[in-house]
mmCIF file of C-alpha atoms and ligand atoms in Angstrom:
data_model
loop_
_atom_site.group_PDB
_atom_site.id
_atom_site.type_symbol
_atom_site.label_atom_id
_atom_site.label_comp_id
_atom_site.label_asym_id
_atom_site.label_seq_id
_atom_site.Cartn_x
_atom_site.Cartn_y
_atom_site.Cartn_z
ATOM 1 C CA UNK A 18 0.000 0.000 0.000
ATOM 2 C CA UNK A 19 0.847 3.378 -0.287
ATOM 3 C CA UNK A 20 0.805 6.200 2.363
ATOM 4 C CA UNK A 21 2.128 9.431 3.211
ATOM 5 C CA UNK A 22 5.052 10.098 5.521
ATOM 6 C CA UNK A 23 3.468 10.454 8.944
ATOM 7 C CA UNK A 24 0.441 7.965 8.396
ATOM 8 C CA UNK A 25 -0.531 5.280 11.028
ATOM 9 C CA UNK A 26 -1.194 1.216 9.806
ATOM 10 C CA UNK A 27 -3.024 -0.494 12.166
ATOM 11 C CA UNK A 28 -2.062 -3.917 11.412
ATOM 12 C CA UNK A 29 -5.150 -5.969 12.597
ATOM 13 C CA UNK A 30 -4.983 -9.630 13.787
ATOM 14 C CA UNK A 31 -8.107 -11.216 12.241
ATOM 15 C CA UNK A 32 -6.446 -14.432 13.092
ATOM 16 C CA UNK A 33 -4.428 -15.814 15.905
ATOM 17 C CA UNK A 34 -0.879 -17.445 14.975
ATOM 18 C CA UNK A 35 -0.068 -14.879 12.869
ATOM 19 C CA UNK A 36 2.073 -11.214 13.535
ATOM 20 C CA UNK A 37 3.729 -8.737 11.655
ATOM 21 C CA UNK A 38 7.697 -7.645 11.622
ATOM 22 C CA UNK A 39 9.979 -5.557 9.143
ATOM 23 C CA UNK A 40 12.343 -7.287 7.630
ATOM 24 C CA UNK A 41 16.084 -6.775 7.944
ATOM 25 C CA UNK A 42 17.088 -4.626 4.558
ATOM 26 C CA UNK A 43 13.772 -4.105 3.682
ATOM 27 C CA UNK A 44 13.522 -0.682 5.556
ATOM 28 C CA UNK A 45 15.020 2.713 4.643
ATOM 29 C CA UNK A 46 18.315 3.795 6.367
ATOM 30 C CA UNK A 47 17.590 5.352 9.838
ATOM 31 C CA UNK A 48 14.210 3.693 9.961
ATOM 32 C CA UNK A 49 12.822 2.209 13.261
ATOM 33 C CA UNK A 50 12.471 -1.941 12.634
ATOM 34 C CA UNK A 51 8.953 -3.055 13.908
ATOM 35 C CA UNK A 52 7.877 -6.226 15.309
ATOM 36 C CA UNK A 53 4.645 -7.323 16.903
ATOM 37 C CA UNK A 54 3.482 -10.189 19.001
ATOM 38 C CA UNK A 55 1.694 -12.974 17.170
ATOM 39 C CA UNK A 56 -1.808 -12.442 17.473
ATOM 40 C CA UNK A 57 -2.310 -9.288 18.718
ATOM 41 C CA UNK A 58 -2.835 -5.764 16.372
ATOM 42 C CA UNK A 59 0.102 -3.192 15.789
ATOM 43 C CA UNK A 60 -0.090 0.254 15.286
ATOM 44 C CA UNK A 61 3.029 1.420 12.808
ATOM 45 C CA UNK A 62 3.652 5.150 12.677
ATOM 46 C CA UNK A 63 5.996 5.365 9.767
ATOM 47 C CA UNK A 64 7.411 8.838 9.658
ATOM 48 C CA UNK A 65 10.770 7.789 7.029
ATOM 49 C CA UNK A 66 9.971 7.548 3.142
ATOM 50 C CA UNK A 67 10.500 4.502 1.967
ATOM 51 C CA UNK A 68 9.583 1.022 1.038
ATOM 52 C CA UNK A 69 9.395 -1.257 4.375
ATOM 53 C CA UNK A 70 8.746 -4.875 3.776
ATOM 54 C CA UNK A 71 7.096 -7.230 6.361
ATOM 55 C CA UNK A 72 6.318 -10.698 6.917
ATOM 56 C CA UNK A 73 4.494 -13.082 9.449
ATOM 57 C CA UNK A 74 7.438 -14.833 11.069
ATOM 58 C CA UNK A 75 5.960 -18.360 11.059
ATOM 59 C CA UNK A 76 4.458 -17.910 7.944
ATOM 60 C CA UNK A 77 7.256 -16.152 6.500
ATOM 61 C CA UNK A 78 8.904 -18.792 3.398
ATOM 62 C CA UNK A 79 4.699 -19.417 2.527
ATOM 63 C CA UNK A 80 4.592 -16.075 0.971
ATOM 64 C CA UNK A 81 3.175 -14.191 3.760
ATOM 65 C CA UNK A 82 4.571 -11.130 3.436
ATOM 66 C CA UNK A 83 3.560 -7.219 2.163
ATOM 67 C CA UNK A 84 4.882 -3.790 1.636
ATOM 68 C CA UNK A 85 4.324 -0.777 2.516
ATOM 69 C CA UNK A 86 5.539 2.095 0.697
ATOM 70 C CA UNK A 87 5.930 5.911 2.413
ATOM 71 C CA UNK A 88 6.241 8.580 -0.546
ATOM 72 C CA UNK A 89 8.860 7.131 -2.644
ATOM 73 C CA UNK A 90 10.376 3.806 -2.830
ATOM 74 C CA UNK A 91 13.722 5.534 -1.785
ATOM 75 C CA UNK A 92 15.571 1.858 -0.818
ATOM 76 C CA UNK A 93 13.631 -0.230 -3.860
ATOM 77 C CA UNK A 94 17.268 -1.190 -5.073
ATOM 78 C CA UNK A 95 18.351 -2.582 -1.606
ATOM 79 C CA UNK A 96 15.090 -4.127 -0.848
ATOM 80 C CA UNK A 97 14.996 -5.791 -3.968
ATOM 81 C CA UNK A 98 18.997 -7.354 -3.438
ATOM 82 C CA UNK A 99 17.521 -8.827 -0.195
ATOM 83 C CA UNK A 100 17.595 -12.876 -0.975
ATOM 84 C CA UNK A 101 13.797 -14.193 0.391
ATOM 85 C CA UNK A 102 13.048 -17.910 1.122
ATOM 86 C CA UNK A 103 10.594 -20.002 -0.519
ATOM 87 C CA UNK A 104 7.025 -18.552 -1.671
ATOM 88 C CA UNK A 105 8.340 -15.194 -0.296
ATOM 89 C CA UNK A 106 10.431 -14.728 -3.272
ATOM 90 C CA UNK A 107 7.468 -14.753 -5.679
ATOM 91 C CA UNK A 108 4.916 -12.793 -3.755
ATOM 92 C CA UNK A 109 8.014 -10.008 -3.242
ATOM 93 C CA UNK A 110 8.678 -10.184 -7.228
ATOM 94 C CA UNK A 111 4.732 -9.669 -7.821
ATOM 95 C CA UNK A 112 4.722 -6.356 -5.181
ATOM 96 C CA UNK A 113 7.909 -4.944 -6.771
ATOM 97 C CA UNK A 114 6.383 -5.135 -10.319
ATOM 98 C CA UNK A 115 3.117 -3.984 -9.101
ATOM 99 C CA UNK A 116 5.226 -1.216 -7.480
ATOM 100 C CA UNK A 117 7.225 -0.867 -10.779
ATOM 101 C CA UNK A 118 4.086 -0.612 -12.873
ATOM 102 C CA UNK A 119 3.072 2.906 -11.170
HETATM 103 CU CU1 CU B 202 1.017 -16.009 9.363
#
């Protein structure tokens, strides 16, 4: 999704067993990792442009994973070099082209 510098997700768990957490390299420089508890919601403020990309930890090499992008992708190029296991890899090459297509 995309949102403006200074917007709130509220990252809601419809579902117990899962949570949310950035990924290492998948957040611009200076930016504040997040990680919440499984089954329980988190509120992100992110306040950096960027691209941050997250993933359920247990569900992580399924595919479960999303993207959030603040302004401008400033970090695509990193984010893009970071190597992701299993179904991640696909999903992540579907939201960068997605991303690539706008
Ligand atoms: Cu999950």
């Amino acid at each position: 999704m995309h949102i403006h510098s200074g917007d709130t997700v509220h990252f809601v768990a419809a579902d117990p067993g899962h949570n949310v957490q950035s990924l290492p390299g998948m957040i611009p420089q200076g930016a504040e990792p997040f990680a919440g508890p499984m089954g329980h919601d988190l509120s992100v403020t992110f306040s950096k442009p960027g691209l941050y990309g997250y993933k359920c930890l247990p569900h992580y090499w399924m595919g479960m994973v999303g993207m959030v992008v603040v302004d401008n992708p400033v970090n695509e190029q990193e984010a893009k070099s970071v190597a992701q296991p299993g179904a991640a890899g696909t999903r992540f090459r579907q939201l960068f082209d997605t991303l690539d297509r706008h």
